Coordinates of C-alpha atoms in Angstrom, one line a residue:
X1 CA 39.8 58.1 72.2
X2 CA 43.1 56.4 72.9
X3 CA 45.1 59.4 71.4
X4 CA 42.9 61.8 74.1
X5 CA 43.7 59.7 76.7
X6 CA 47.5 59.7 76.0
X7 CA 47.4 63.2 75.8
X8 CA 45.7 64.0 79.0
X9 CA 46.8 66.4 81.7
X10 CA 48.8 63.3 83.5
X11 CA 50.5 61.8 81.5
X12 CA 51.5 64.8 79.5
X13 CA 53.0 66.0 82.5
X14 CA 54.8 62.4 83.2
X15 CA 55.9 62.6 79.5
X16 CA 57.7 66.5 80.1
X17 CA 59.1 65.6 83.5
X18 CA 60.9 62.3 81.8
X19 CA 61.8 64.6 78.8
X20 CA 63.3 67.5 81.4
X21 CA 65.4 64.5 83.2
X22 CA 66.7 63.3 80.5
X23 CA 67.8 66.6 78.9
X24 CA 69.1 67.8 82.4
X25 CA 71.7 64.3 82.9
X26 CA 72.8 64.8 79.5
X27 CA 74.0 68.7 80.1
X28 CA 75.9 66.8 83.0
X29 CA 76.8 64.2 81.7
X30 CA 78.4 65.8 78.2
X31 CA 80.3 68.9 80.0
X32 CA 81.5 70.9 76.9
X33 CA 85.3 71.2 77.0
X34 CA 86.1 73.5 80.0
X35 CA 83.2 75.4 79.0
X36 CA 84.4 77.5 75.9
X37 CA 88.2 77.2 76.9
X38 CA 87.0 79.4 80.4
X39 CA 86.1 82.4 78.4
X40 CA 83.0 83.3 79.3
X41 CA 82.0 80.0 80.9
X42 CA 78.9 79.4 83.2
X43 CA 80.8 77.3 85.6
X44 CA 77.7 75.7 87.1
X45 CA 77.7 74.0 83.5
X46 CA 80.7 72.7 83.9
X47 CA 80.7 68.6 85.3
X48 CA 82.3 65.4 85.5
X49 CA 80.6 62.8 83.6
X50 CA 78.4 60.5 86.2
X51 CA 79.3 57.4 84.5
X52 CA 82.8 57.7 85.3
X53 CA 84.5 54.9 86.3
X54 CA 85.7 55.0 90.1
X55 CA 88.2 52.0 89.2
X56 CA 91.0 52.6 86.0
X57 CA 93.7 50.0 84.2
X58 CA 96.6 51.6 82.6
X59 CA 97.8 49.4 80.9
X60 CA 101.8 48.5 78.7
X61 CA 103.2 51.7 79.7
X62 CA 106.2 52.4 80.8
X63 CA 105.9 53.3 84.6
X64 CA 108.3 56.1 85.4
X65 CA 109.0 56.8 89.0
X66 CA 112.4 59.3 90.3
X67 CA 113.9 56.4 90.9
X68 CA 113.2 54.3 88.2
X69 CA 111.1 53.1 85.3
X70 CA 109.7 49.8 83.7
X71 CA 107.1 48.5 81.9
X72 CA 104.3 47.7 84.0
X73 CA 100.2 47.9 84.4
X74 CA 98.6 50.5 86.7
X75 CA 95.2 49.9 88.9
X76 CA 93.3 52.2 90.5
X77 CA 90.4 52.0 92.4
X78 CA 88.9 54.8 94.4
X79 CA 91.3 57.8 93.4
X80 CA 94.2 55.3 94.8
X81 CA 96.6 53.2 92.9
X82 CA 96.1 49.8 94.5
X83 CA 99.0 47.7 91.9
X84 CA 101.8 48.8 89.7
X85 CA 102.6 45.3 87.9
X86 CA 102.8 43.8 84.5
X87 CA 100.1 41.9 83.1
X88 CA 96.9 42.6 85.7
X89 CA 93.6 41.4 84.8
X90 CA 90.3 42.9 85.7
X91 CA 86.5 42.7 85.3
X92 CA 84.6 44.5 82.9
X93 CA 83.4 47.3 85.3
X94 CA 87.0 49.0 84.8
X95 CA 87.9 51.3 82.0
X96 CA 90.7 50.5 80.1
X97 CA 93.1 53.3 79.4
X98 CA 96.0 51.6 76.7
X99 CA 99.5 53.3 77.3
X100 CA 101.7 51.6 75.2
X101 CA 104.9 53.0 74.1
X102 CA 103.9 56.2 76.5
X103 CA 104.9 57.3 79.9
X104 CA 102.8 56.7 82.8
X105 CA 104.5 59.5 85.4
X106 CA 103.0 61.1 88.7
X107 CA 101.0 63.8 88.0
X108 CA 102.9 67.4 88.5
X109 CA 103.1 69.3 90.9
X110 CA 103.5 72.9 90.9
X111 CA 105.5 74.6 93.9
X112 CA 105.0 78.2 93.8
X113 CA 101.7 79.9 92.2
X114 CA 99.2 82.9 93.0
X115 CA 95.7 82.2 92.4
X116 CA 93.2 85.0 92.8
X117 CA 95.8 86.7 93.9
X118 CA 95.5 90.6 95.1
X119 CA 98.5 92.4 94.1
X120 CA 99.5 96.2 93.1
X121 CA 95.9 97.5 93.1
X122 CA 94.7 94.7 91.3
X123 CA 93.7 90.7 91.0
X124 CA 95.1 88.3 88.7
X125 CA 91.8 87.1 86.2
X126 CA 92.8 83.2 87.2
X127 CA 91.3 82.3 90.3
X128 CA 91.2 78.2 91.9
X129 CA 89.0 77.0 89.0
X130 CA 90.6 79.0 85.7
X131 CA 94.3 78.4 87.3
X132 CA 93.1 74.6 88.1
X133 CA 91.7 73.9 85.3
X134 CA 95.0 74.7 83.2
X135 CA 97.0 73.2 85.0
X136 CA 94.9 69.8 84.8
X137 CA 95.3 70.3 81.1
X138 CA 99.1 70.6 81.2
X139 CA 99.2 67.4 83.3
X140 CA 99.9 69.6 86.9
X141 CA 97.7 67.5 89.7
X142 CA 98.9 69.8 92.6
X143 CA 100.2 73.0 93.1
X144 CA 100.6 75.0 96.3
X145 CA 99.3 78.5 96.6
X146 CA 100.6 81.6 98.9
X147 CA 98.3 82.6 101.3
X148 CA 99.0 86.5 101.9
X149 CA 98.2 87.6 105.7
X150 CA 95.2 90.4 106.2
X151 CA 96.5 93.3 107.7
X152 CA 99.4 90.9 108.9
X153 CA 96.9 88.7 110.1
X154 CA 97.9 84.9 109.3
X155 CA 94.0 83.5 110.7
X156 CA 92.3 86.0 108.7
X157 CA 94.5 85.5 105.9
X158 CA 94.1 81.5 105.6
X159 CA 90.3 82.2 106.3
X160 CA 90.0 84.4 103.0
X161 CA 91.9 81.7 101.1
X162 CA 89.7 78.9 102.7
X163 CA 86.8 81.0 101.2
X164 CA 88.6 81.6 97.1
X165 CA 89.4 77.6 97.2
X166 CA 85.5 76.5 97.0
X167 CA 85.6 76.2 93.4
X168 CA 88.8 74.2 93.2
X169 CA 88.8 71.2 90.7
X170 CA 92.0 70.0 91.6
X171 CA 94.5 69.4 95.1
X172 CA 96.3 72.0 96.8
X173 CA 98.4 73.3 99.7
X174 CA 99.1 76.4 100.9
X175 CA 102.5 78.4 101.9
X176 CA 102.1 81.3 104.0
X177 CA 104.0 84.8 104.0
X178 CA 105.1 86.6 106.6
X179 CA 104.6 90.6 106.2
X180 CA 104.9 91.5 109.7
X181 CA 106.4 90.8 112.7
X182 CA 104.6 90.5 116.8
X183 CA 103.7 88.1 119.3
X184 CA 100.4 87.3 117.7
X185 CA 102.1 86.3 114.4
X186 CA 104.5 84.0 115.8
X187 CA 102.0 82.3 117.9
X188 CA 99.6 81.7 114.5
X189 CA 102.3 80.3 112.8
X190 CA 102.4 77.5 115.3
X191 CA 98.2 77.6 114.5
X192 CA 99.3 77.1 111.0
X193 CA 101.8 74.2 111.3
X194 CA 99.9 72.5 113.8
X195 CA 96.3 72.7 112.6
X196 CA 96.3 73.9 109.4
X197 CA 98.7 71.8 107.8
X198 CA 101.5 75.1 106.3
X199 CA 104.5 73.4 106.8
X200 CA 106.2 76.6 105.0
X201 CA 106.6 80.9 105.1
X202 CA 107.4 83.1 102.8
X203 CA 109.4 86.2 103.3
X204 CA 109.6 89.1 100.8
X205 CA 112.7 90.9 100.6
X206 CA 111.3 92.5 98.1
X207 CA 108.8 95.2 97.9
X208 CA 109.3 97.9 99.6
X209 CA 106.6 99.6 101.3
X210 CA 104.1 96.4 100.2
X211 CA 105.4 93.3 101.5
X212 CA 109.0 94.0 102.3
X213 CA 110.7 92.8 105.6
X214 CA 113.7 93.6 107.1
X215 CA 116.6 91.5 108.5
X216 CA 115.7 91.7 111.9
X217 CA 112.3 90.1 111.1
X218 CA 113.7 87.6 108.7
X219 CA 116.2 86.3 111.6
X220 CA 113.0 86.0 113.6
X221 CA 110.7 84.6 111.3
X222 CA 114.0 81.8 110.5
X223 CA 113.8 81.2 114.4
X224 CA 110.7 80.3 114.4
X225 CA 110.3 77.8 111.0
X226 CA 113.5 76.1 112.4
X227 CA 111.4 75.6 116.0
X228 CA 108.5 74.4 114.3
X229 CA 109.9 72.2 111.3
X230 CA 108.5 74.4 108.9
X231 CA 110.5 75.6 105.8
X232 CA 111.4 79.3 105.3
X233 CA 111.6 80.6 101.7
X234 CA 112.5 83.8 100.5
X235 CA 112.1 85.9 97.5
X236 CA 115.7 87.1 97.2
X237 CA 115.9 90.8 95.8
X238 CA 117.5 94.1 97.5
X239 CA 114.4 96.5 98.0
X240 CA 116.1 99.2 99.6
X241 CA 118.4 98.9 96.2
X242 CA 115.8 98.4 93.6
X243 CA 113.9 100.6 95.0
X244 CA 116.3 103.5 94.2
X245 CA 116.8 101.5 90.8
X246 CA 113.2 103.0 89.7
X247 CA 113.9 106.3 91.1
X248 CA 117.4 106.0 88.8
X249 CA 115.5 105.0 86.1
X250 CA 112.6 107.3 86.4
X251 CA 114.8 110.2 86.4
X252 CA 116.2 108.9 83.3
X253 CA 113.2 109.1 81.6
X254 CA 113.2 105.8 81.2
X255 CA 109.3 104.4 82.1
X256 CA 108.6 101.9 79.8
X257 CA 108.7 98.0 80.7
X258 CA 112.7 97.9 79.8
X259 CA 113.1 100.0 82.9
X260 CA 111.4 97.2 85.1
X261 CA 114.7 94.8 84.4
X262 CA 117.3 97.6 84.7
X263 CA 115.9 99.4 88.0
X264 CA 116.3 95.3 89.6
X265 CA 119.6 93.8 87.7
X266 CA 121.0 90.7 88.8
X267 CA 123.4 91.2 91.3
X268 CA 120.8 92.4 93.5
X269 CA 119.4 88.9 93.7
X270 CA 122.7 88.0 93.8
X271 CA 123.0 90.1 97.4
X272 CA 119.6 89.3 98.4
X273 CA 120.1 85.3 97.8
X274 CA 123.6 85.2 99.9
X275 CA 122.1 87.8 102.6
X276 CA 119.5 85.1 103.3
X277 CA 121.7 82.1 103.0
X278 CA 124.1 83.7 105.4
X279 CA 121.4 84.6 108.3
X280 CA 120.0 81.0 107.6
X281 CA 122.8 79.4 108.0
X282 CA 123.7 81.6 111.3
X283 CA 120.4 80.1 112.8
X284 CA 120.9 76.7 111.1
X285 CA 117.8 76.5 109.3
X286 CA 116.9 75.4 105.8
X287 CA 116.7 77.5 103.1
X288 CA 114.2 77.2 100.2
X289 CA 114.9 80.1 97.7
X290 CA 112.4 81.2 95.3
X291 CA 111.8 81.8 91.4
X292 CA 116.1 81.5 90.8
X293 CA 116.4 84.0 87.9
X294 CA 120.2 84.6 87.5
X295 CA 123.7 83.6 87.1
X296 CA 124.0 85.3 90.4
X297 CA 121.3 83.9 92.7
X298 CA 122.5 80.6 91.7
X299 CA 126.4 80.5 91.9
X300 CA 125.3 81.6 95.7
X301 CA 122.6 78.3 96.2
X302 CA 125.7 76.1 94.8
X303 CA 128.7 77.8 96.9
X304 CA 126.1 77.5 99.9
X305 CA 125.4 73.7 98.7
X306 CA 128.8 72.9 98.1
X307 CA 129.3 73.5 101.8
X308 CA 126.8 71.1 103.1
X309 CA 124.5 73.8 104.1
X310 CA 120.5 73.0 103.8
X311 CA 119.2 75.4 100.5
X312 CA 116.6 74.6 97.7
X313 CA 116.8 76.7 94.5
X314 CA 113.6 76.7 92.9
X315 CA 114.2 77.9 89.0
X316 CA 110.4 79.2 87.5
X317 CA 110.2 78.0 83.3
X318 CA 110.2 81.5 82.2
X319 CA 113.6 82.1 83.8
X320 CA 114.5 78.7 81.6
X321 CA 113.4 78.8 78.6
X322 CA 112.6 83.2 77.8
X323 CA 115.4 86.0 77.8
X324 CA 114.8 89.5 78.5
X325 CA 115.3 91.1 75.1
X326 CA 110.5 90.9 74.9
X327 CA 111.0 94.0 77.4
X328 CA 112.6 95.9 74.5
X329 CA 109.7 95.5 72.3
X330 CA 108.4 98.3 70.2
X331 CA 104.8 97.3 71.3
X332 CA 104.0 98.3 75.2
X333 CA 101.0 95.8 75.3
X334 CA 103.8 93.0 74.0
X335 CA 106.3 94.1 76.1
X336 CA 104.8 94.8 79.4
X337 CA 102.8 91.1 79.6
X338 CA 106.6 89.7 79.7
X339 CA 107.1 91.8 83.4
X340 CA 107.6 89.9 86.5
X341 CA 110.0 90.0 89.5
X342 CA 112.7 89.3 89.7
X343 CA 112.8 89.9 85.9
X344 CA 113.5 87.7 82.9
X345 CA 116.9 88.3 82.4
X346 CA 119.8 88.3 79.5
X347 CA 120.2 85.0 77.3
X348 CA 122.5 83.0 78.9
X349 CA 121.0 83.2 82.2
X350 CA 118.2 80.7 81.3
X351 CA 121.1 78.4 80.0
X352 CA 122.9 78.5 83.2
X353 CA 119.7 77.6 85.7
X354 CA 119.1 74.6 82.7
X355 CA 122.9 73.6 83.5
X356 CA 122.7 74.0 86.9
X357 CA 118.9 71.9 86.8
X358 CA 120.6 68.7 85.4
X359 CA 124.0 69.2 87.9
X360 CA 121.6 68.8 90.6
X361 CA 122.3 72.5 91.8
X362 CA 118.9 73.8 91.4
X363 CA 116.1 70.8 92.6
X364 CA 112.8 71.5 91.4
X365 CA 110.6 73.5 88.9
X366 CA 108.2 76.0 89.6
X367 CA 106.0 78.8 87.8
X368 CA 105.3 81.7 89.6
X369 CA 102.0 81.4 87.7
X370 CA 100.7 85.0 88.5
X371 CA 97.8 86.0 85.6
X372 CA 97.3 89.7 85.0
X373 CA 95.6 90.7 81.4
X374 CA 96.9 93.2 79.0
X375 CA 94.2 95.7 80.3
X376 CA 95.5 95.2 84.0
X377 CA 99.5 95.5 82.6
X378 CA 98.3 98.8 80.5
X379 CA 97.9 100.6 84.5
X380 CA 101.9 101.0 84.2
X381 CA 101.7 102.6 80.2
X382 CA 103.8 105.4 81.7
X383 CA 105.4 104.4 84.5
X384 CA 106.5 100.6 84.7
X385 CA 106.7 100.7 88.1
X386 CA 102.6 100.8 88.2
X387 CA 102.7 97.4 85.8
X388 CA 101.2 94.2 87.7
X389 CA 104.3 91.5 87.9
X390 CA 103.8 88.2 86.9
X391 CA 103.3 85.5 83.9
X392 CA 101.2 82.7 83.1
X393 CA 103.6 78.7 83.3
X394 CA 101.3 76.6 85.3
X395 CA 99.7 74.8 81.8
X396 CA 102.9 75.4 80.0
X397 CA 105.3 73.9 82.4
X398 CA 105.3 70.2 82.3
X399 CA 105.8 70.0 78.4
X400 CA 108.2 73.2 78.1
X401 CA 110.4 71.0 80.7
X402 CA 110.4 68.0 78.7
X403 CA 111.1 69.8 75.5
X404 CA 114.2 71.7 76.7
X405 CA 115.7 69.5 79.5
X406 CA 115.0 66.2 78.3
X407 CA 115.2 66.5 74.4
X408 CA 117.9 68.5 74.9
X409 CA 119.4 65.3 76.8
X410 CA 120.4 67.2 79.6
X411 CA 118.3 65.4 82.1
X412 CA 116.9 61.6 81.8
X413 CA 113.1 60.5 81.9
X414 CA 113.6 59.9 86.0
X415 CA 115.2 63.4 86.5
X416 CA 112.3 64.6 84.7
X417 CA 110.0 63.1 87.2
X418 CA 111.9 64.2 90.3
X419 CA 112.1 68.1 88.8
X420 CA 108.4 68.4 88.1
X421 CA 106.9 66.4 90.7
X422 CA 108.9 63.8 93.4
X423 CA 111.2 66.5 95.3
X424 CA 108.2 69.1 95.0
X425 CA 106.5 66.1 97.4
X426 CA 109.5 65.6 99.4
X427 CA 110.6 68.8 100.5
X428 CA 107.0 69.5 101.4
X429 CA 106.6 66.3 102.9
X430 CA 103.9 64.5 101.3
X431 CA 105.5 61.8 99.5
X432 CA 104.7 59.4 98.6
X433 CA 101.3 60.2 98.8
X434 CA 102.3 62.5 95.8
X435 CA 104.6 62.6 93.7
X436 CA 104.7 58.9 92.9
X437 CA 103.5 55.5 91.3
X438 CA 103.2 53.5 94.0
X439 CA 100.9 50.7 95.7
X440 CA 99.2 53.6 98.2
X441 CA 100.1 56.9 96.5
X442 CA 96.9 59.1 95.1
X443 CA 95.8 58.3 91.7
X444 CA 97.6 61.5 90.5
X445 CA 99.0 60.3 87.3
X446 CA 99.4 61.5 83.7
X447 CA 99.9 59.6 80.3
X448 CA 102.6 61.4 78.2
X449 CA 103.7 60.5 74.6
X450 CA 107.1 61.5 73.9
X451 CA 106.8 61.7 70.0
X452 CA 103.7 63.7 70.4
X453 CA 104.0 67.4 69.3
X454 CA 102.8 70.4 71.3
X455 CA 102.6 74.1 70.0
X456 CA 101.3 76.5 72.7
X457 CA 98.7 79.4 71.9
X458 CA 96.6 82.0 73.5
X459 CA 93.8 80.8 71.4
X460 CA 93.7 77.2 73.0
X461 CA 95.5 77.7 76.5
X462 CA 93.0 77.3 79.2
X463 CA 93.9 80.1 81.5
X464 CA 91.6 82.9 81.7
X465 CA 94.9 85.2 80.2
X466 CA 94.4 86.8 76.6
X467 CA 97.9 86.3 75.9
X468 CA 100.6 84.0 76.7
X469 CA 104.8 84.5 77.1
X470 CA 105.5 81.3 75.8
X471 CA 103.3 81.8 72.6
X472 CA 104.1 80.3 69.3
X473 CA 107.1 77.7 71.1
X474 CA 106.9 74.2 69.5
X475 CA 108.2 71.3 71.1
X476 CA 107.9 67.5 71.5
X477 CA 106.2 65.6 74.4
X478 CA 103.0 65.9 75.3
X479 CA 100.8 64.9 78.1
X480 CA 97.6 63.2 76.7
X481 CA 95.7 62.1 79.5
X482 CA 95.4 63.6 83.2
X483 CA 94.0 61.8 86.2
X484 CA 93.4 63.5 89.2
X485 CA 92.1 61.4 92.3
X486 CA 91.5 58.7 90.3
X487 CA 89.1 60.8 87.5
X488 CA 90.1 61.1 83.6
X489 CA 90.0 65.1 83.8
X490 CA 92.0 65.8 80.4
X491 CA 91.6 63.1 77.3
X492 CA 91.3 64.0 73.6
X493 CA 92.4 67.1 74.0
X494 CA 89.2 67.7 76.6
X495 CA 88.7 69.2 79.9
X496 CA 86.3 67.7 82.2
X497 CA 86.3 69.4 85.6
X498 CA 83.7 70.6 88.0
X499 CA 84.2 73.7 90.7
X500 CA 84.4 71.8 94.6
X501 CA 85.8 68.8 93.3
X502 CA 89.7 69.4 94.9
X503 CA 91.0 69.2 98.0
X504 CA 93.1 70.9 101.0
X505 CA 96.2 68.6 101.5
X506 CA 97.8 69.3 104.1
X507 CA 101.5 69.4 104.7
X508 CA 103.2 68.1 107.7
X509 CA 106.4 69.8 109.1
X510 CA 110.1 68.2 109.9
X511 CA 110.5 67.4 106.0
X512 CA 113.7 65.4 105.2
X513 CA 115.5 69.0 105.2
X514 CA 115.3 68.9 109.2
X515 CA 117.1 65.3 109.2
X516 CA 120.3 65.4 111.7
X517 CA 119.7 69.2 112.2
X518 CA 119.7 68.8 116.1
X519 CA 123.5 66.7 115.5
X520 CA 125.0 70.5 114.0
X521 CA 123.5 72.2 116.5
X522 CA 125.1 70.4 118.8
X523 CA 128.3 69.8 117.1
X524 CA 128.4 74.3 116.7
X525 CA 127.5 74.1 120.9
X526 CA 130.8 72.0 121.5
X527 CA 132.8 73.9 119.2
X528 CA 132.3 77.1 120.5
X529 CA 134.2 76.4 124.1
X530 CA 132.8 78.7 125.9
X531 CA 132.1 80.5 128.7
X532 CA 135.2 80.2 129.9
X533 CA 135.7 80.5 133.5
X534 CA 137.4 83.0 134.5
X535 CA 138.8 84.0 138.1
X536 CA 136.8 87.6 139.2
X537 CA 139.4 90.2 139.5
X538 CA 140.4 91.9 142.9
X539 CA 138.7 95.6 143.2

């Protein structure tokens, strides 16, 4: 009688709703690791475990910051580091996270990617959660995304990215390009550097007939970033030149992905990259030039430089650490994954931008994280000018920088810091909220053995990509825990991540680039004595 009673309609239906719970908080609670490696993933299984801890000790690590390093504990409490000191004590509600003989750096951040990104007929298969997710796994915390204008709109432009970023599971910010030029487009950019926290634009000088601009709208786009603090960056190639490159090399016969690099050699960035310093220096504005590739590009940032005028040269880690010879490959499907603009170019070049990297020429590394599969790269099989442009970086870049610049001894453990991470924050002007380990700064932080080994794959990268550029490279240094607002997203050689769970940082204008820009203005309006008056002449 007991047993039917147990068994009755009520409590067996207590008994399966109890059962249900408890099998529904574990599928939560035990997120599989970034659900299959984001192939083929339900994403609405993916989630961060609910007992996470909300407060985190890092503890006998050595603290590295761009300016300097020690050994010291870190706290954190609500996504915020609240103490960087040795020896701190806390209660038993915090985890623990033992960094002894590792780093504990700022998270990186990534300056220059394209997420969901529509491009040459196409859209690149990593959108804000595959691209995220990757990065988190690499030890990136940040990266900033180019919004592209609608029809030339900058609104409906932001509003589309605004609507692609609702699965994010990390922080971002946003560039903006410029595609077109009007009265409406200069007053949005003041919409987007006054509400919607773009403190830079991009303009292509590249891509003709896409997103190419002349030099009457660059002059006019520099104008205007220099009037509203915001930075102006270019991508620095001839278009009207490479543009008859791949008519030159079509006519050759040559079609295949080695025409791609010799339709756009290097002294077209070269021309492009001085072209742009030149106008920008005949506004007075600063200069952020994007994805350096070549000897060429950057012997023009260090002349300018050397001169005391106001320009960034952003190196991408393909351009450092890959040569051009993959574009010769016997294999299309091989050859044409390695095809991005400006292209890879000849071995020495990636020497040069290392060289010029740890001389202080070139300030920061980017990606140019731009994910098109081999089906998308096989639209160009006979004509290479049809081939989506880009490669993946944004998971390989933190330990492909350590490996070559910092085992190679060309940089230090601080200059490491300040290339992947600190200036990225400065010259978009949100350090030391990033980019940092400081009392105040966001719990963006990554623990990173430097006699760990890393070997990259396609087989275990996160991105959504089914191949990789860098695949088979070996190296030392590896990051092997990721926190991101204060949450353990990437331990054990695990993902745990959940779509919605990053945010929209927004970047003010005036970065430390604009400092005393008003004195050289002024100094240029003495110097140029003039008018001069001058007596009218009798009729």
């Amino acid at each position: 009688m007991r047993l039917m009673n147990c068994c009755s309609t009520p409590y067996l239906l207590r008994f399966l709703l109890i059962v249900f719970f408890i099998i529904a908080s574990a599928s939560i609670s035990e997120p599989n690791q970034f659900c299959d490696a984001g192939i083929g993933y339900d994403e609405s299984m993916c989630g961060i475990p609910s007992s996470a801890s909300s407060k985190l000790l890092i503890k006998g690590g050595t603290v590295v910051n761009a300016q300097h390093q020690e050994i010291a504990d870190v706290y954190v409490e609500d996504g915020i580091i609240v103490a960087v000191k040795p020896n701190i004590r806390v209660g038993d509600d915090v985890t623990v996270l033992d960094a002894t003989g590792k780093f504990v750096m700022p998270g990186g951040i990534d300056p220059h990617t394209h997420l969901d990104f529509e491009f040459m007929g196409t859209e690149t298969v990593d959108d804000f959660f595959s691209g995220q997710a990757a990065a988190l796994a690499g030890g990136t915390t940040m990266h900033i995304d180019f919004v592209i204008p609608v029809d030339g709109s900058l609104t409906a432009g932001f509003e589309a990215y605004e609507k692609k970023t609702k699965k994010s599971c990390m922080d971002y910010g946003f560039h903006m390009a410029i595609t077109k030029w009007d009265e409406t487009v200069s007053k949005e950019m003041e919409l987007m550097v006054k509400e919607k926290g773009i403190n830079s634009f991009k303009f292509f000088m590249a891509y003709k007939g896409a997103l190419m601009i002349n030099d009457d709208l660059l002059l006019e786009g520099f104008k205007k970033c220099k009037s509203l603090g915001a930075l102006a960056m270019v991508h620095a190639e001839n278009g009207d030149a490479v543009y008859e490159g791949q008519k030159r090399m079509i006519e050759l016969g040559i079609t295949g992905p080695e025409g791609h690099a010799l339709s756009r050699p290097a002294v077209l960035e070269g021309e492009a990259t001085a072209r742009a310093i030149r106008l920008a220096s005949f506004v007075n504005n600063p200069l952020y030039v994007v994805h350096v590739m070549s000897i060429d590009a950057m012997e023009e940032i260090a002349k300018a430089r050397k001169e005391g005028q106001r320009v960034i040269g952003e190196p991408v880690v393909s351009g450092l650490v890959l040569d051009e010879s993959w574009l010769w490959h016997p294999d299309f499907k091989t050859a044409a994954r390695y095809v991005m603009s400006p292209p890879i170019r000849k071995r020495g070049h990636d020497k040069a931008l290392q060289g010029a990297l740890s001389t202080g020429v070139l300030q920061l590394v980017g990606t140019d994280h731009c994910a098109f599969n081999s089906t998308q790269k096989a639209f160009g099989i006979d004509d290479f000018r049809k081939i989506p442009n880009g490669v993946n970086g944004i998971e390989e870049r933190m330990h492909l920088v350590w490996n070559t610049m910092v085992e190679s001894g060309q940089v230090s453990v601080t200059d490491y810091v300040r290339l992947t991470s600190t200036e990225c924050a400065r010259i978009f002007n949100v350090y030391p909220r990033k980019g940092a380990i400081l009392a105040g700064s966001d719990a963006d932080i990554i623990i990173f053995n430097p006699n760990a080994s890393f070997e990259i794959t396609a087989k275990s990268h996160h991105s959504r990509l089914d191949a990789n550029v860098f695949e088979g490279k070996k190296g030392k240094g590896k990051v092997e825990v990721t926190i991101a607002g204060g949450r353990i997203v990437w331990q054990n050689n695990e993902l745990k991540v959940a779509p919605g769970t990053g945010r929209y940082i927004k970047m003010p204008p005036f970065s430390y680039l604009y400092d005393g820009i008003e004195k050289i203005d002024a100094a240029y309006l003495s110097s140029l004595q003039a008018p001069v008056n001058r007596a009218k002449s009798a009729s």
